[in-house]
Amino acid sequence: MWNMKQLEYGALARRANQIKDELRQGVRRPYKEVIDVFQGDLHRAGMKPLTFVRQVLAACVYPPLINSSNLPLDVRQRAQEELGRCVGGSGYYNQTSQIKLYCQFCNVQDIHSTEMPFRPLLNREASPRTGVLIPVPCHNKTVLSITQLGAVAVPYYLSEEQGWALQVEELQRALESAKGVCNPVALYVINPGNPAGYVQSQKSVLEVIRFAWEKRLFLLVDELYQDRVYGENCEFVSYKRAVSEMGPPFSGTVELASFHSVSKGFSGEYVCGLRAGYVELVNLDPAVMKYIHTLFSKDACSPVLGQIALDLMTDPPKPGDPSYLLYKQVGPENCTLVYVKKVHEVVNSLPGFSCPPIEGGLFAFPRLHLTPKAIQKAKELGLQPDTFYCTRLLEEGGVFTGPGWEYGQKEGTYHIRYNTSRALFKELLRRLSSFHMTFMKDFS
Amino acid sequence: MSKEGTVKKTGKTVTFLLYLCSLVSSSLTPFLHVQTCLGAKKPFTEVIKANIGDAHAMGQKPITFFRQVLALCSYPALLEDSKFPEDAKQRARRILEACGGHSIGAYSASQGIECIRQDVARYIEKRDGGIPSNPDNIYLSTGASDAIVTILKLLVCGEGRDRTGVMISIPQYPLYSAALADLGAVQINYYLDEDNCWSLNITELRRALSAAREHCNPRVLCIINPGNPTGQVQSRQCIEDVIRFAKEEHLFLMADEVYQDNVYAEGCQFHSFKKVLFEMGPEYSNTVEMASFHSTSKCYMGECGFRGGYMEVINLDPEVKAQLIKLVSVRLCPPVPGQALLDLVVNPPQPDEPSYATFMKERTAVLSALAEKARLTEQIFNTVPGITCNPVQGAMYTFPRITLPQKAIDKAKELGLVPDMFYCMRLLDEEGICLVPGSGFGQREGTYHFRMTILPPTEKLKVVLQKIREFQLHFTQEFS
């Protein structure tokens, strides 16, 4: 399904940048700026950073600020603590995992590379090739990472009709399909989803763990959006907790790696540009742990500022701290997601669009019901139908979104992906509705 | 599943582990940790880590101007603070303007922030006497390591006898051997000439290449200049010869130039591969494919933790460049603070700016201290029987050769250790000095070395040199 060479990767992004440049130069278009909701980057979409985090980072970078009375006391104290952990100050290479940010966890490594989750599992020299089960739809970098490492991505389809539910029968089918093609060793799960905005129920999580245990699959769980859950009666259930609560034999044997990041709403901050996150490893053989440590050592260390940001986010200001009030006002506010419901309602009401409830994550992934005429036109232009739609939406509506085929979808279905940024949602809805009605009319 | 071997330990993988253990002394780390925890009584009160090229960890101070600008970028409200100089504020504003949402928290383009790539191109042009540099050929990266691995990924392919072979110097910086093992490429060793100040001989390159053609498809030639761990600075003639060789043999040149500001010895000068290539005329400059690498981790900055770096690619086919963009986009973007820092390195205070005087003072202080320590190290080591040390012409390390008594070698074998690892473990245990055994970098069969950084402050370095001298004498006596 995916071939890195064939992916027309970045063509839309290049065009979006071109248009942005043209607008800067004063070229007239039906809009004054491009609404960029393509990536999960909320700063780019206008979100303000958290003052506390930025103040501490500034003081770590330039320690004379620790004596500045312009910074609150808790900021100065935290900066001092963080620098105390960095021998020589924040320019230092941290010996991998030396900053013991999570003393209560063992086996936590900082990650800063998308392919890191898969590296230890994929043996380039294996024959047959290693396989990793991945959801469809899925973050497109995942597929690139896997194929780049010489492994096989084995798709399992989430059920759009059931709110993108993960069905064990489908996992079984996917596993069967791998016979003779590759040797599946891992099951990659994204919860909450990306691009599809589902949140797995506890029942679903337990089913998946049981399946992984039965089939002896290593569980790779991407939980980057765990702080963005807003569906009614939805709750984030961490795989680690679920495994542990299942008790023996699961708790002692299911091998698991769960991932988080500072890019995606960790306590309300989204510092994608700092490039930091972590992986927690559960039930790994000590010999494999040693290898993993060595593997991480090869890449020197995670950017130190990112590590510091990560630490701040796991231990934000508390009631009584000077920075608490401001933090409370802005931080969780970034996660007030009433507007996401509005986004869902409006889009769902447009003819030719349908979308299950958006329960969590950073994106909407509505389905486009394109007319045969539109599909034909796309074919003539040599474009995937949803790319055609997204291209027109960019050119005419000034909205930069991602075409569904880049994330994977059932044959014959089309989708678009856009981030549900609070800053831009009103304008996004206005332009999308207006463009969509015209488009559907043109191709009726 | 893992007990049955999720990760297959082939011969290559084991070697790769050994190299890495040496590089970051992770094999020594548990030892250190345990001793510290147990409060064991040792004949020393602190461990001096002269193993990794991490300047700040050894007390080198950061450049004030750089940190001011980075603080302003991190917390832009400081732009109102009169304590920051105007030139720092100006640079911060410019960088923030180029960031999505005016924030260093946003992703940047995968190739790096455009105006920073432009600044890097201008810096290269200035450095290379006006030879043009195209910002489209500049790729910002997470340290130089990221860019080096990316290029290797692009170049390694084929199966069996067609598998890509990559030429690398022995001794070398183990990132290369690790990356090659990881990618399943064939490592082709060419030996630097220890008797001639670690110089590079074309005859040796030819020998290595010819032997390699029997079992792989050599496509790449890596060279580290100034050298790590060996510290040699290649002459201009040598660089020309290497370029000529690469052209004749259709090899892609990877020039690791992260230590380009670290040149100390009289008569030595850094010559960038790109500059020499272009000065050799269009026959070479239009055809030889090359990537050169730089970083914010070394030189006078020493900002390892920020993970800033770039590569410049020359004469790459446009279709290959299109794939390169896809490859770098998988990791989204390099850390934005690192990109910002790189911008300052290539765009430092100018003579007419307020921060210039302090900047130059700090820069000069760092580089002259390193030069002095390089000289001191060579001088002292060469007075120790059993240690011979080539001049530390550049970079941040010394790689002296140690003569080990046969009994010591035998003892090492008994313990299942490589002889110079045994030596280094004993040195750590008895003197509290942490070095890296030469076996981690590669060396001629039957020779032993260690790598020591020249980064500790001068007074401490003198103590380290003295202790190593004492240890060497004592060790030789014990195993005579």
Coordinates of C-alpha atoms in Angstrom, one line a residue, chain B:
Chain B
M1 CA 9.5 -13.6 22.8
S2 CA 12.5 -11.6 23.8
K3 CA 14.0 -14.5 25.5
E4 CA 14.0 -16.4 22.2
G5 CA 15.7 -13.4 20.6
T6 CA 13.6 -10.6 19.2
V7 CA 16.8 -9.0 18.4
K8 CA 19.2 -11.3 16.6
K9 CA 22.7 -10.8 17.7
T10 CA 24.8 -11.3 14.6
G11 CA 28.5 -10.8 14.6
K12 CA 28.0 -7.2 13.4
T13 CA 25.6 -6.3 16.1
V14 CA 28.0 -7.5 18.8
T15 CA 30.8 -5.4 17.3
F16 CA 28.6 -2.4 17.1
L17 CA 27.8 -2.9 20.8
L18 CA 31.4 -3.0 21.7
Y19 CA 32.2 0.2 19.9
L20 CA 29.3 2.0 21.5
C21 CA 30.1 0.7 25.0
S22 CA 33.5 2.3 24.5
L23 CA 32.2 5.6 23.1
V24 CA 29.9 6.4 25.9
S25 CA 31.6 4.2 28.4
S26 CA 28.2 2.8 29.2
S27 CA 30.0 -0.3 30.3
L28 CA 31.9 1.8 32.7
T29 CA 28.9 3.6 33.9
P30 CA 27.3 0.9 35.9
F31 CA 30.7 0.4 37.6
L32 CA 30.8 4.1 38.5
H33 CA 27.3 4.1 39.7
V34 CA 27.6 1.1 41.9
Q35 CA 30.8 2.4 43.5
T36 CA 29.3 5.8 44.2
C37 CA 26.2 4.2 45.7
L38 CA 28.2 2.0 48.0
G39 CA 30.3 4.9 49.3
A40 CA 33.3 2.8 48.6
K41 CA 36.7 4.2 49.8
K42 CA 38.8 5.1 46.8
P43 CA 42.2 6.8 46.6
F44 CA 40.4 9.7 44.9
T45 CA 37.5 11.9 45.8
E46 CA 36.1 12.5 42.3
V47 CA 36.0 10.8 39.0
I48 CA 37.4 13.0 36.2
K49 CA 35.5 12.2 33.0
A50 CA 37.9 12.9 30.1
N51 CA 35.9 10.5 27.9
I52 CA 33.3 12.5 25.8
G53 CA 33.9 15.7 23.9
D54 CA 31.5 17.6 26.1
A55 CA 33.0 21.0 26.8
H56 CA 30.3 22.4 29.1
A57 CA 30.3 19.3 31.2
M58 CA 34.0 20.0 31.9
G59 CA 33.4 23.6 32.9
Q60 CA 33.7 25.5 29.7
K61 CA 31.4 28.5 29.8
P62 CA 28.8 29.1 27.1
I63 CA 29.0 32.2 24.9
T64 CA 27.0 34.9 26.6
F65 CA 25.6 36.4 23.4
F66 CA 24.2 33.0 22.3
R67 CA 22.5 32.3 25.5
Q68 CA 21.0 35.8 25.6
V69 CA 19.4 35.4 22.2
L70 CA 18.2 31.9 23.1
A71 CA 16.6 33.1 26.3
L72 CA 14.8 35.9 24.3
C73 CA 13.6 33.3 21.8
S74 CA 12.3 31.0 24.6
Y75 CA 10.5 33.8 26.5
P76 CA 9.9 36.7 24.2
A77 CA 8.6 39.0 27.0
L78 CA 12.3 39.5 27.7
L79 CA 12.5 41.6 24.6
E80 CA 11.2 44.4 26.9
D81 CA 14.0 43.9 29.4
S82 CA 16.6 46.6 29.1
K83 CA 19.3 44.3 30.4
F84 CA 19.5 42.5 27.1
P85 CA 21.6 44.2 24.4
E86 CA 20.0 45.4 21.2
D87 CA 21.9 43.2 18.8
A88 CA 20.7 40.1 20.8
K89 CA 17.1 41.4 20.6
Q90 CA 17.4 42.0 16.9
R91 CA 18.6 38.5 16.2
A92 CA 15.9 37.0 18.4
R93 CA 13.1 39.0 16.7
R94 CA 14.4 37.8 13.3
I95 CA 14.4 34.2 14.4
L96 CA 11.0 34.4 16.0
E97 CA 9.6 36.1 12.9
A98 CA 10.7 33.1 10.9
C99 CA 9.1 30.6 13.2
G100 CA 5.5 29.3 12.8
G101 CA 3.3 31.4 15.1
H102 CA 6.4 33.3 16.1
S103 CA 7.2 30.6 18.5
I104 CA 10.2 28.2 18.9
G105 CA 7.5 25.7 20.0
A106 CA 6.3 25.2 16.5
Y107 CA 7.5 22.7 14.1
S108 CA 9.8 24.1 11.4
A109 CA 10.0 22.9 7.8
S110 CA 11.8 19.6 7.7
Q111 CA 14.8 21.0 5.9
G112 CA 15.1 23.7 8.6
I113 CA 14.0 27.4 8.9
E114 CA 14.6 29.0 5.5
C115 CA 16.2 32.2 6.7
I116 CA 18.6 30.2 8.8
R117 CA 19.6 28.1 5.8
Q118 CA 20.2 31.3 4.0
D119 CA 22.5 32.5 6.8
V120 CA 24.3 29.2 6.8
A121 CA 24.9 29.6 3.0
R122 CA 26.3 33.1 3.5
Y123 CA 28.6 31.9 6.3
I124 CA 29.9 29.1 4.0
E125 CA 30.5 31.6 1.2
K126 CA 32.4 33.9 3.5
R127 CA 34.4 31.1 4.9
D128 CA 35.3 29.7 1.5
G129 CA 36.4 33.0 -0.1
G130 CA 33.2 33.7 -2.0
I131 CA 32.5 30.3 -3.6
P132 CA 28.7 30.3 -3.9
S133 CA 26.6 28.3 -1.6
N134 CA 22.9 27.6 -2.4
P135 CA 20.5 27.6 0.6
D136 CA 18.6 24.8 -1.1
N137 CA 21.6 22.6 -0.6
I138 CA 21.7 23.2 3.1
Y139 CA 19.8 20.8 5.4
L140 CA 19.7 21.7 9.1
S141 CA 19.9 18.7 11.4
T142 CA 19.8 17.4 15.0
G143 CA 23.6 17.7 15.5
A144 CA 25.8 16.6 12.7
S145 CA 25.1 12.9 13.6
D146 CA 21.5 13.1 12.3
A147 CA 22.7 14.4 8.9
I148 CA 25.5 11.9 8.7
V149 CA 23.1 9.0 9.4
T150 CA 20.6 10.4 6.9
I151 CA 23.1 10.5 4.1
L152 CA 24.2 7.0 4.9
K153 CA 20.6 5.8 4.8
L154 CA 20.3 7.4 1.3
L155 CA 23.4 5.7 0.1
V156 CA 23.3 2.2 1.5
C157 CA 21.5 -0.4 -0.7
G158 CA 22.0 -3.7 -2.5
E159 CA 22.4 -7.3 -1.4
G160 CA 25.3 -9.6 -1.0
R161 CA 28.3 -8.6 -3.2
D162 CA 26.4 -5.5 -4.3
R163 CA 25.9 -4.2 -0.7
T164 CA 27.2 -0.7 -0.3
G165 CA 30.7 -0.4 1.1
V166 CA 31.6 2.7 3.1
M167 CA 35.3 3.7 3.6
I168 CA 36.1 5.1 7.0
S169 CA 39.4 5.9 8.7
I170 CA 40.8 3.8 11.4
P171 CA 40.8 5.2 14.0
Q172 CA 37.4 6.7 13.6
Y173 CA 34.5 8.2 15.5
P174 CA 32.3 5.2 16.4
L175 CA 29.1 6.9 15.2
Y176 CA 30.2 5.7 11.7
S177 CA 30.8 2.1 12.7
A178 CA 27.6 2.0 14.7
A179 CA 25.6 3.6 11.9
L180 CA 27.1 1.2 9.3
A181 CA 26.4 -1.8 11.5
D182 CA 22.9 -0.6 12.1
L183 CA 22.2 -0.1 8.4
G184 CA 23.9 -3.3 7.4
A185 CA 26.4 -1.6 5.3
V186 CA 29.9 -2.9 4.7
Q187 CA 32.6 -1.0 6.6
I188 CA 35.8 -0.6 4.6
N189 CA 38.7 0.4 6.9
Y190 CA 41.6 2.6 5.7
Y191 CA 44.4 3.1 8.2
L192 CA 45.7 6.5 9.1
D193 CA 49.5 6.6 9.4
E194 CA 50.4 6.9 13.1
D195 CA 54.1 7.2 12.3
N196 CA 53.4 10.3 10.3
C197 CA 51.1 12.2 12.5
W198 CA 48.0 10.2 11.5
S199 CA 48.2 11.4 7.9
L200 CA 46.1 9.9 5.2
N201 CA 47.9 8.1 2.3
I202 CA 46.3 7.6 -1.0
T203 CA 48.1 4.3 -1.4
E204 CA 46.3 3.1 1.7
L205 CA 43.0 4.3 0.3
R206 CA 43.7 2.4 -2.9
R207 CA 44.6 -0.8 -1.0
A208 CA 41.5 -0.7 1.1
L209 CA 39.2 0.0 -1.9
S210 CA 40.7 -2.7 -4.1
A211 CA 40.4 -5.3 -1.4
A212 CA 36.8 -4.2 -0.7
R213 CA 35.7 -4.6 -4.3
E214 CA 36.0 -8.4 -3.8
H215 CA 33.1 -8.5 -1.5
C216 CA 31.0 -5.3 -1.7
N217 CA 30.2 -2.3 -3.8
P218 CA 32.2 0.6 -2.4
R219 CA 30.3 3.9 -2.9
V220 CA 31.2 6.2 -0.1
L221 CA 34.4 7.7 1.4
C222 CA 34.1 9.3 4.8
I223 CA 36.8 11.6 6.2
I224 CA 36.9 13.5 9.5
N225 CA 38.9 16.7 9.3
P226 CA 40.1 17.8 11.8
G227 CA 40.2 14.2 13.0
N228 CA 38.5 12.4 15.8
P229 CA 40.0 10.8 17.8
T230 CA 43.4 11.5 16.2
G231 CA 43.4 15.3 16.1
Q232 CA 45.2 15.6 12.8
V233 CA 44.5 18.5 10.4
Q234 CA 44.8 17.4 6.8
S235 CA 47.0 19.4 4.5
R236 CA 45.5 21.0 1.4
Q237 CA 47.5 18.7 -0.8
C238 CA 46.0 15.7 1.0
I239 CA 42.5 17.1 0.5
E240 CA 43.1 17.5 -3.2
D241 CA 44.4 14.0 -3.4
V242 CA 41.3 12.6 -1.7
I243 CA 39.0 14.5 -4.0
R244 CA 40.9 13.3 -7.0
F245 CA 40.7 9.7 -5.7
A246 CA 37.0 10.1 -5.1
K247 CA 36.4 11.3 -8.6
E248 CA 38.5 8.5 -10.2
E249 CA 36.7 5.8 -8.2
H250 CA 33.2 7.3 -8.3
L251 CA 32.9 7.7 -4.6
F252 CA 30.5 9.9 -2.7
L253 CA 32.5 12.1 -0.3
M254 CA 31.3 12.6 3.3
A255 CA 33.4 15.4 4.9
D256 CA 32.9 15.6 8.7
E257 CA 34.2 19.0 9.5
V258 CA 32.6 19.6 13.0
Y259 CA 36.0 20.6 14.5
Q260 CA 36.8 23.2 11.8
D261 CA 37.4 26.0 14.3
N262 CA 39.6 23.7 16.5
V263 CA 43.0 24.1 14.8
Y264 CA 46.0 24.7 17.1
A265 CA 49.3 23.6 15.6
E266 CA 51.6 26.0 13.9
G267 CA 51.6 25.5 10.2
C268 CA 48.2 23.9 10.2
Q269 CA 45.1 25.3 8.7
F270 CA 41.6 24.1 8.1
H271 CA 40.7 23.7 4.4
S272 CA 37.1 23.0 3.7
F273 CA 36.5 20.2 1.2
K274 CA 34.1 22.3 -0.7
K275 CA 36.6 25.1 -1.1
V276 CA 39.3 22.9 -2.3
L277 CA 36.8 21.1 -4.6
F278 CA 35.8 24.3 -6.3
E279 CA 39.4 25.6 -6.6
M280 CA 40.2 22.4 -8.5
G281 CA 38.0 23.6 -11.3
P282 CA 34.8 22.5 -13.0
E283 CA 36.1 19.1 -14.0
Y284 CA 35.8 18.3 -10.3
S285 CA 33.4 20.9 -8.9
N286 CA 30.7 19.9 -11.4
T287 CA 31.0 16.2 -10.9
V288 CA 32.2 15.1 -7.5
E289 CA 29.2 14.4 -5.2
M290 CA 29.7 15.4 -1.6
A291 CA 28.2 16.2 1.7
S292 CA 29.9 18.3 4.4
F293 CA 28.8 18.4 8.0
H294 CA 29.1 20.9 10.8
S295 CA 27.6 21.2 14.3
T296 CA 27.1 23.5 17.3
S297 CA 28.5 20.9 19.6
K298 CA 32.2 21.6 19.2
C299 CA 34.5 24.5 18.2
Y300 CA 34.3 27.3 20.7
M301 CA 30.5 26.9 21.3
G302 CA 30.5 23.4 22.9
E303 CA 26.6 23.4 22.9
C304 CA 26.2 19.7 22.7
G305 CA 22.8 19.6 24.4
F306 CA 21.1 21.9 21.9
R307 CA 21.6 19.4 19.0
G308 CA 22.2 22.0 16.3
G309 CA 23.9 21.2 13.0
Y310 CA 23.7 21.2 9.2
M311 CA 25.0 19.5 6.1
E312 CA 25.7 21.0 2.7
V313 CA 25.2 18.7 -0.3
I314 CA 27.0 19.3 -3.6
N315 CA 26.2 17.9 -7.0
L316 CA 23.3 15.7 -5.8
D317 CA 20.9 14.6 -8.5
P318 CA 17.6 16.5 -8.2
E319 CA 15.7 13.2 -7.9
V320 CA 17.9 12.1 -5.1
K321 CA 17.3 15.4 -3.4
A322 CA 13.6 14.9 -3.6
Q323 CA 14.0 11.6 -1.8
L324 CA 16.3 13.2 0.7
I325 CA 13.5 15.7 1.6
K326 CA 11.1 12.8 2.2
L327 CA 13.7 11.1 4.3
V328 CA 14.3 14.1 6.6
S329 CA 10.6 14.8 6.8
V330 CA 10.0 11.5 8.6
R331 CA 11.6 13.0 11.7
L332 CA 9.6 16.1 11.2
C333 CA 12.1 18.8 12.0
P334 CA 15.4 19.4 13.9
P335 CA 15.0 21.0 17.3
V336 CA 14.2 24.6 16.8
P337 CA 16.4 25.9 19.7
G338 CA 19.3 24.1 18.0
Q339 CA 18.4 25.8 14.7
A340 CA 18.3 29.2 16.4
L341 CA 21.7 28.5 18.0
L342 CA 23.2 27.5 14.6
D343 CA 21.9 30.8 13.2
L344 CA 23.9 32.7 15.8
V345 CA 27.1 30.6 15.2
V346 CA 26.9 31.5 11.5
N347 CA 25.8 35.1 12.2
P348 CA 27.8 36.2 15.3
P349 CA 28.2 39.8 16.5
Q350 CA 30.0 42.0 14.0
P351 CA 32.7 44.6 14.9
D352 CA 30.1 47.5 15.0
E353 CA 27.7 45.7 17.3
P354 CA 27.5 46.1 21.1
S355 CA 28.1 42.5 21.9
Y356 CA 31.2 42.1 19.7
A357 CA 33.9 42.8 22.2
T358 CA 32.6 40.3 24.8
F359 CA 31.9 37.8 22.2
M360 CA 35.4 37.9 20.7
K361 CA 37.0 37.8 24.2
E362 CA 35.0 34.7 25.1
R363 CA 35.7 33.0 21.8
T364 CA 39.4 33.7 21.9
A365 CA 39.7 32.6 25.5
V366 CA 38.1 29.2 24.7
L367 CA 40.2 28.5 21.6
S368 CA 43.5 29.7 23.1
A369 CA 42.9 27.6 26.2
L370 CA 42.3 24.6 24.0
A371 CA 45.5 25.3 22.0
E372 CA 47.5 25.6 25.2
K373 CA 46.1 22.3 26.6
A374 CA 46.8 20.6 23.3
R375 CA 50.4 21.6 23.5
L376 CA 50.7 20.7 27.2
T377 CA 49.2 17.3 26.6
E378 CA 51.5 16.3 23.8
Q379 CA 54.5 17.6 25.7
I380 CA 53.8 15.7 29.0
F381 CA 52.7 12.5 27.5
N382 CA 55.8 12.2 25.4
T383 CA 57.9 12.3 28.6
V384 CA 56.2 9.2 29.9
P385 CA 57.9 5.9 29.1
G386 CA 55.4 3.6 27.4
I387 CA 53.3 6.5 26.0
T388 CA 53.9 8.1 22.7
C389 CA 51.7 11.0 21.6
N390 CA 51.4 12.6 18.2
P391 CA 50.9 16.4 18.1
V392 CA 47.3 17.4 18.8
Q393 CA 47.0 19.5 15.7
G394 CA 43.2 20.1 16.1
A395 CA 39.8 18.8 17.4
M396 CA 39.5 18.1 21.2
Y397 CA 41.3 14.8 21.8
T398 CA 44.6 13.1 22.2
F399 CA 45.0 9.5 21.1
P400 CA 48.3 8.3 22.5
R401 CA 49.7 4.9 21.9
I402 CA 50.4 2.8 25.0
T403 CA 52.9 0.0 25.2
L404 CA 51.4 -2.8 27.3
P405 CA 53.6 -5.5 28.9
Q406 CA 52.7 -9.0 27.6
K407 CA 51.6 -10.0 31.1
A408 CA 49.0 -7.2 31.1
I409 CA 47.8 -8.4 27.8
D410 CA 47.5 -11.9 29.1
K411 CA 45.7 -10.8 32.2
A412 CA 43.2 -8.9 30.1
K413 CA 42.5 -11.9 28.0
E414 CA 42.0 -13.9 31.1
L415 CA 39.3 -11.5 32.2
G416 CA 37.7 -11.5 28.8
L417 CA 38.7 -7.9 28.2
V418 CA 40.4 -6.2 25.3
P419 CA 43.8 -5.0 26.6
D420 CA 43.2 -1.3 26.4
M421 CA 39.8 -1.7 28.0
F422 CA 41.5 -3.5 30.9
Y423 CA 44.0 -0.6 31.1
C424 CA 41.3 2.0 31.2
M425 CA 39.2 0.1 33.8
R426 CA 42.3 -0.1 36.0
L427 CA 43.0 3.6 35.5
L428 CA 39.4 4.4 36.5
D429 CA 39.6 2.2 39.5
E430 CA 42.9 3.4 40.8
E431 CA 43.0 7.0 39.8
G432 CA 39.4 7.9 39.1
I433 CA 40.1 9.0 35.6
C434 CA 37.7 8.0 32.8
L435 CA 39.0 7.6 29.3
V436 CA 38.0 5.6 26.3
P437 CA 40.0 2.6 25.2
G438 CA 41.4 2.8 21.7
S439 CA 39.6 -0.4 20.7
G440 CA 36.4 1.6 20.6
F441 CA 37.8 3.6 17.7
G442 CA 39.8 1.0 15.8
Q443 CA 43.5 0.6 15.7
R444 CA 46.1 -1.5 13.9
E445 CA 46.3 -5.1 15.2
G446 CA 48.6 -5.4 18.1
T447 CA 48.6 -1.7 19.0
Y448 CA 46.8 -0.1 22.0
H449 CA 45.7 3.4 22.6
F450 CA 43.3 5.5 24.7
R451 CA 41.4 8.6 23.8
M452 CA 41.5 11.5 26.3
T453 CA 39.8 14.8 25.8
I454 CA 41.7 18.0 26.4
L455 CA 38.6 19.7 27.8
P456 CA 39.2 19.7 31.6
P457 CA 40.3 23.1 32.9
T458 CA 44.1 23.5 32.6
E459 CA 44.9 23.0 36.2
K460 CA 42.8 19.9 36.4
L461 CA 44.2 18.7 33.1
K462 CA 47.7 18.9 34.6
V463 CA 46.6 16.8 37.5
V464 CA 45.1 14.2 35.0
L465 CA 48.3 14.1 33.0
Q466 CA 50.3 13.6 36.2
K467 CA 48.0 10.8 37.4
I468 CA 48.2 9.0 34.1
R469 CA 51.9 9.2 34.1
E470 CA 52.0 7.7 37.6
F471 CA 49.5 5.0 36.7
Q472 CA 51.5 4.1 33.5
L473 CA 54.7 3.6 35.5
H474 CA 53.0 1.7 38.2
F475 CA 51.0 -0.5 35.8
T476 CA 54.1 -1.3 33.7
Q477 CA 55.9 -2.3 36.8
E478 CA 53.1 -4.5 38.1
F479 CA 53.0 -6.5 34.9
S480 CA 56.7 -6.6 34.1

